[in-house]
Coordinates of C-alpha atoms in Angstrom, one line a residue:
M90 CA -39.5 48.1 31.8
L91 CA -35.9 49.2 32.6
A92 CA -32.5 47.7 31.8
S93 CA -30.8 48.1 35.2
G94 CA -27.4 47.4 36.8
F95 CA -24.0 46.5 35.3
L96 CA -23.0 43.9 32.8
N97 CA -19.7 43.8 34.5
P98 CA -20.1 44.5 38.2
A99 CA -16.4 43.9 38.9
N100 CA -15.5 47.0 36.8
N101 CA -18.2 49.0 38.6
S102 CA -17.4 48.8 42.3
N103 CA -19.1 45.5 42.5
G104 CA -22.4 47.1 41.9
P105 CA -25.7 45.4 41.2
A106 CA -25.8 43.0 38.2
F107 CA -27.6 43.7 35.0
G108 CA -31.3 42.7 34.8
L109 CA -34.7 43.8 33.5
W110 CA -36.9 45.4 36.1
V111 CA -40.6 46.6 35.8
A112 CA -42.1 49.8 37.3
L113 CA -45.8 49.4 38.1
P114 CA -48.3 52.3 37.8
S115 CA -48.8 52.2 41.5
G116 CA -45.2 52.8 42.1
G117 CA -43.1 51.1 44.8
A118 CA -40.3 48.7 44.5
L119 CA -39.4 47.6 41.0
V120 CA -40.2 44.0 40.1
E121 CA -37.3 42.0 38.7
L122 CA -38.1 39.8 35.7
P123 CA -36.7 36.3 36.2
A124 CA -33.9 35.2 33.9
A125 CA -34.9 32.6 31.3
T126 CA -32.9 29.5 30.9
I127 CA -31.2 29.4 27.5
P128 CA -31.2 25.8 26.1
T129 CA -27.7 24.6 25.2
A130 CA -26.0 21.7 23.5
R131 CA -22.3 20.6 24.0
I132 CA -19.9 20.3 21.1
Q133 CA -16.3 19.3 20.6
A134 CA -14.5 20.1 17.3
I135 CA -11.6 17.9 16.0
H136 CA -9.4 19.0 13.1
N137 CA -8.4 15.9 11.1
S138 CA -8.1 17.3 7.5
A139 CA -4.6 16.2 6.3
D140 CA -4.7 18.6 3.4
A141 CA -1.7 21.0 3.6
A142 CA -4.0 23.9 2.5
A143 CA -6.1 23.3 5.7
S144 CA -3.2 22.8 8.1
E145 CA -4.6 25.7 10.1
V146 CA -8.0 27.2 9.7
D147 CA -10.2 29.8 11.4
V148 CA -13.6 28.7 12.6
Y149 CA -16.6 31.1 12.9
L150 CA -19.9 30.6 14.5
N151 CA -22.7 32.8 13.2
G152 CA -20.1 35.2 11.9
A153 CA -18.1 35.5 15.2
L154 CA -14.6 34.0 15.5
L155 CA -14.9 30.8 17.5
V156 CA -11.4 29.3 17.1
D157 CA -8.4 31.1 15.7
D158 CA -5.7 29.2 13.8
F159 CA -7.2 25.8 14.5
A160 CA -4.4 23.3 13.7
F161 CA -4.5 19.9 12.2
R162 CA -4.6 17.1 14.8
T163 CA -5.9 19.3 17.5
A164 CA -9.3 19.4 19.2
T165 CA -11.3 21.9 21.2
P166 CA -12.6 21.0 24.6
F167 CA -16.4 20.4 24.9
V168 CA -18.1 23.8 24.9
D169 CA -21.7 25.1 25.2
V170 CA -23.6 26.4 22.2
Q171 CA -27.2 27.6 22.1
A172 CA -29.6 24.9 21.1
G173 CA -32.9 25.2 19.2
V174 CA -31.6 28.0 16.9
D175 CA -30.0 28.0 13.5
L176 CA -26.2 28.0 13.7
T177 CA -23.8 28.5 10.8
L178 CA -20.3 27.1 11.3
S179 CA -17.9 28.6 8.8
I180 CA -14.4 27.4 7.9
A181 CA -11.9 30.0 6.6
P182 CA -8.1 30.1 5.9
A183 CA -5.9 30.9 8.9
T184 CA -5.2 34.3 7.3
S185 CA -8.9 35.3 7.3
T186 CA -10.0 38.7 8.6
S187 CA -13.7 37.9 8.8
V188 CA -16.3 35.3 8.0
A189 CA -16.5 36.7 4.5
D190 CA -13.3 34.7 3.8
A191 CA -15.0 31.4 4.5
I192 CA -14.4 28.5 2.1
A193 CA -17.2 26.3 3.5
N194 CA -20.3 26.8 5.6
F195 CA -22.3 24.2 7.5
N196 CA -25.8 24.8 9.0
Y197 CA -27.1 23.1 12.2
N198 CA -30.0 23.4 14.6
L199 CA -29.0 21.3 17.6
P200 CA -31.4 19.8 20.1
A201 CA -31.0 20.8 23.7
D202 CA -29.1 18.8 26.2
E203 CA -27.3 16.7 23.6
T204 CA -23.6 16.3 23.1
F205 CA -21.9 16.2 19.7
I206 CA -18.4 15.6 18.2
L207 CA -17.7 17.4 14.9
V208 CA -14.7 16.1 12.9
A209 CA -13.4 18.3 10.1
N210 CA -12.0 16.0 7.4
G211 CA -11.3 15.7 3.7
I212 CA -9.5 17.7 0.9
V213 CA -9.9 21.4 0.1
S214 CA -7.2 21.5 -2.6
A215 CA -8.1 21.3 -6.3
S216 CA -5.1 19.1 -7.1
G217 CA -2.3 17.1 -5.5
Y218 CA -4.5 14.6 -3.7
N219 CA -5.7 11.2 -4.8
P220 CA -8.5 10.5 -4.0
A221 CA -9.6 14.1 -3.5
T222 CA -12.4 13.3 -1.1
P223 CA -14.2 16.7 -0.5
F224 CA -13.8 18.5 2.8
D225 CA -16.8 18.0 5.1
I226 CA -17.7 18.0 8.8
Y227 CA -18.8 14.6 10.2
V228 CA -21.1 14.8 13.2
Y229 CA -21.6 12.2 15.9
Q230 CA -24.6 12.7 18.2
G231 CA -24.5 11.1 21.7
A232 CA -20.9 12.0 22.4
R233 CA -19.5 11.3 25.9
E234 CA -17.3 13.5 28.0
A235 CA -16.6 10.7 30.5
A236 CA -16.9 7.0 30.6
Q237 CA -20.4 5.7 31.6
G238 CA -18.8 2.9 33.7
A239 CA -15.6 2.2 35.5
G240 CA -13.5 1.6 32.3
T241 CA -12.7 3.7 29.3
D242 CA -15.2 4.5 26.5
V243 CA -13.6 4.7 23.0
L244 CA -15.3 6.1 19.9
V245 CA -13.6 5.3 16.6
F246 CA -13.6 7.4 13.4
H247 CA -12.3 6.6 10.0
G248 CA -10.7 9.8 8.6
C249 CA -8.1 8.5 6.2
T250 CA -9.2 9.6 2.7
D251 CA -7.1 7.0 0.8
A252 CA -7.7 4.0 3.1
P253 CA -10.3 1.3 2.2
T254 CA -13.0 -0.1 4.6
V255 CA -11.1 -1.6 7.6
D256 CA -11.5 -3.8 10.6
V257 CA -9.8 -3.3 13.9
F258 CA -8.6 -6.5 15.7
E259 CA -7.5 -6.4 19.3
S260 CA -4.7 -8.9 19.8
A261 CA -3.4 -8.4 23.3
V262 CA -6.4 -8.8 25.6
V263 CA -9.6 -10.1 24.0
S264 CA -8.2 -11.5 20.6
T265 CA -11.3 -10.5 18.7
T266 CA -12.5 -8.0 16.0
I267 CA -13.7 -4.9 17.9
V268 CA -14.5 -2.7 14.9
N269 CA -16.0 -4.3 11.8
D270 CA -16.2 -2.9 8.3
L271 CA -15.6 0.8 9.1
S272 CA -15.5 3.0 6.0
Y273 CA -14.2 6.5 5.4
G274 CA -16.3 9.2 7.2
E275 CA -18.0 6.7 9.6
F276 CA -18.0 6.5 13.3
D277 CA -18.2 3.2 15.2
G278 CA -20.3 3.3 18.4
Y279 CA -18.6 3.6 21.7
L280 CA -16.6 0.6 22.9
E281 CA -16.9 0.3 26.7
L282 CA -13.5 -1.2 27.5
P283 CA -11.7 -2.2 30.7
T284 CA -8.8 0.2 31.3
L285 CA -6.0 -2.1 30.1
D286 CA -3.2 -1.9 27.6
F287 CA -4.5 -3.0 24.2
T288 CA -2.9 -3.7 20.8
L289 CA -5.0 -2.6 17.9
Q290 CA -4.4 -4.2 14.5
V291 CA -5.8 -2.3 11.5
Q292 CA -6.8 -4.9 9.0
T293 CA -8.4 -5.1 5.6
A294 CA -12.2 -5.6 5.7
D295 CA -11.8 -9.4 5.1
G296 CA -9.5 -9.6 8.1
T297 CA -6.8 -11.3 6.2
T298 CA -4.1 -8.6 6.0
T299 CA -2.9 -6.4 8.9
V300 CA -2.0 -2.9 7.7
A301 CA -0.4 -1.8 10.9
S302 CA -0.5 -2.5 14.7
Y303 CA -0.7 0.2 17.4
A304 CA -0.3 0.1 21.1
A305 CA -3.3 1.6 23.0
P306 CA -2.0 1.8 26.6
L307 CA -5.1 2.9 28.4
Q308 CA -3.9 1.6 31.7
T309 CA -0.4 3.0 31.4
L310 CA -1.8 6.5 30.5
G311 CA -4.2 6.4 33.4
L312 CA -7.4 6.8 31.3
Q313 CA -9.8 5.0 33.7
G314 CA -13.1 6.9 33.6
A315 CA -12.2 8.8 30.4
A316 CA -14.1 8.9 27.1
L317 CA -12.0 9.5 24.0
T318 CA -12.1 9.4 20.2
V319 CA -9.6 7.4 18.2
L320 CA -9.2 8.7 14.6
A321 CA -7.6 7.1 11.6
S322 CA -5.6 10.1 10.3
G323 CA -3.2 11.0 7.5
F324 CA -2.5 9.1 4.3
L325 CA -1.7 5.5 3.5
N326 CA 0.2 6.7 0.5
P327 CA 1.7 10.1 1.2
A328 CA 3.4 10.1 -2.2
N329 CA 0.0 10.3 -3.9
N330 CA -1.1 13.1 -1.5
S331 CA 1.5 15.9 -1.8
N332 CA 3.8 14.0 0.6
G333 CA 1.3 14.7 3.4
P334 CA 1.3 13.2 6.9
A335 CA 1.5 9.4 7.1
F336 CA -1.3 7.2 8.3
G337 CA -1.7 6.7 12.0
L338 CA -4.1 6.4 14.9
W339 CA -4.5 9.5 16.9
V340 CA -6.6 10.2 20.1
A341 CA -8.7 13.2 21.0
L342 CA -9.3 13.6 24.7
A343 CA -12.4 15.3 26.1
S344 CA -10.3 18.1 27.4
G345 CA -9.1 19.0 23.9
G346 CA -5.6 20.0 22.9
T347 CA -3.1 18.3 20.6
L348 CA -4.1 14.8 19.6
V349 CA -2.1 11.9 21.1
E350 CA -0.4 9.6 18.6
L351 CA -0.7 5.9 19.3
P352 CA 2.7 4.3 19.0
I353 CA 3.4 1.4 16.6
A354 CA 3.1 -1.8 18.6
T355 CA 6.2 -3.9 19.0
S356 CA 5.6 -7.6 18.5
V357 CA 5.8 -10.1 21.5
S358 CA 8.7 -11.9 19.9
E359 CA 10.7 -8.6 20.1
Q360 CA 9.6 -7.7 23.6
G361 CA 8.3 -10.5 25.8
A362 CA 10.1 -13.0 28.1
I363 CA 7.6 -15.8 27.4
A364 CA 8.7 -18.3 24.7
S365 CA 5.5 -20.4 25.0
A366 CA 2.7 -21.1 27.5
T367 CA 0.0 -23.8 27.8
A368 CA -3.0 -24.1 30.1
W369 CA -4.6 -27.3 31.2
P370 CA -7.1 -28.9 31.7
N371 CA -9.2 -27.0 29.2
P372 CA -12.2 -26.9 29.7
A373 CA -11.3 -26.3 33.4
N374 CA -13.3 -26.6 36.6
D375 CA -12.1 -24.7 39.6
R376 CA -8.4 -24.9 39.0
L377 CA -6.1 -24.3 35.9
T378 CA -2.5 -25.3 35.6
L379 CA -0.1 -23.1 33.6
D380 CA 3.1 -24.3 32.0
V381 CA 5.3 -21.3 31.1
D382 CA 8.6 -21.4 29.2
A383 CA 10.5 -18.2 29.9
L384 CA 13.4 -16.9 27.8
R385 CA 14.9 -15.1 30.8
D386 CA 14.1 -14.2 34.4
A387 CA 11.1 -11.9 34.5
N388 CA 8.0 -11.0 36.4
L389 CA 4.7 -12.5 35.1
E390 CA 1.3 -10.7 35.5
A391 CA -1.9 -12.6 34.5
D392 CA -5.4 -11.3 33.8
L393 CA -8.4 -13.4 33.1
I394 CA -10.8 -11.5 30.7
D395 CA -14.4 -12.5 30.1
A396 CA -16.2 -12.5 26.8
T397 CA -17.3 -8.9 27.2
G398 CA -13.7 -7.8 27.5
R399 CA -13.9 -7.1 31.3
S400 CA -11.3 -8.3 33.8
S401 CA -12.7 -11.1 35.9
R402 CA -9.7 -11.9 38.0
L403 CA -6.3 -10.2 38.2
L404 CA -3.6 -12.6 39.4
S405 CA -0.7 -11.7 41.7
S406 CA 2.6 -10.9 40.1
T407 CA 4.8 -14.0 40.0
A408 CA 8.5 -14.4 39.4
L409 CA 9.5 -16.5 36.4
N410 CA 12.9 -18.2 36.1
T411 CA 14.6 -18.9 32.8
G412 CA 13.1 -22.1 31.5
R413 CA 9.9 -23.9 32.6
T414 CA 7.7 -22.7 35.5
Q415 CA 4.4 -24.3 36.5
L416 CA 1.7 -22.3 38.2
N417 CA -1.8 -23.0 39.5
V418 CA -4.7 -20.6 38.9
D419 CA -7.8 -20.6 41.1
L420 CA -11.0 -20.4 39.1
S421 CA -13.5 -20.9 41.9
G422 CA -16.4 -18.5 42.0
L423 CA -16.2 -17.7 38.3
A424 CA -19.1 -18.3 36.0
N425 CA -19.0 -20.9 33.3
G426 CA -18.0 -19.5 29.9
S427 CA -15.2 -18.5 27.6
Y428 CA -12.3 -16.4 28.8
T429 CA -8.9 -15.2 27.6
L430 CA -6.0 -15.5 30.0
V431 CA -3.5 -12.7 29.2
L432 CA 0.0 -13.4 30.4
R433 CA 2.3 -10.3 30.4
S434 CA 6.0 -10.1 30.9
N435 CA 8.6 -7.4 30.0
G436 CA 6.1 -5.6 27.8
G437 CA 5.1 -8.7 25.9
A438 CA 1.8 -10.6 26.1
V439 CA 0.6 -14.1 25.3
N440 CA -3.1 -14.9 25.1
L441 CA -4.5 -18.3 26.0
P442 CA -8.2 -19.2 25.4
V443 CA -9.8 -20.8 28.5
V444 CA -13.2 -22.4 29.0
I445 CA -14.7 -22.9 32.4
A446 CA -17.3 -25.7 32.5
R447 CA -18.6 -27.5 35.5

């Protein structure tokens, strides 16, 4: 058996590629051994450790440098790694010269043809952070690199070390709790959402107190067909955590790179042109009448969202004049059930519950 050819044909006059060939006792043309398929898995790494001592780290895989100077709030793209073998992922300071400088090691043996997200999170410092939740890597199996449907698939991770268990309430479109009782270090399964602009309220676990509200403009950012990860990141109380980065929601895209910060949501009363709106009759049959009181001239867009959060009917843009405007909405052809009518104007939104019953 002979090793034959070139590992890099381009550097060798485009000669024959490397391979293993067998010479038989009878002589004649050598027999090429077919290449074996190496099983692989896909991984994406996300750096969400807000400890200043881990602001940049080096990542080694089985002793070889995988990511140099991996910065807080950045992500790698999805990459192939060999499956079915023992892998050691090592985390070292950004000043490391080899894997011998590693401060933490994590061992994996990944199944073939699976996709994973690995989130580096927690505290490495011996003091200066309260609580000092230890550094760890949190693994999600079944990750997605693209949406499975026509919308946007969203995975949520709780990575704020000093935040309690939380809910996430969506207030602009579906007006319901979309993440319930998520604790530190936990992932919530993928939300398969329509590609609309949402408002996410982070609430205490009992749903009585809103900690902060964030805009999630999936439609504005053109994220139809994308799969992404939203991470709770930073500290609720930076003063107790070495004045580290403040709490926020940040998005990791499948393509990797710097995480995208979700902006603080501005309330409807600050933005919108709609002072009030009513819908009648409710329950409705095939037609719904809207009475809209506008604070100023504006354009109105309306979207009827079903109980699963999917858009059932997008209504044509309509001009509103200052004061009262009455509009008719055609409901024919829609199934009986509960809906949310989302009225948008000048960046604000008003949600009206609508029931269709025939």
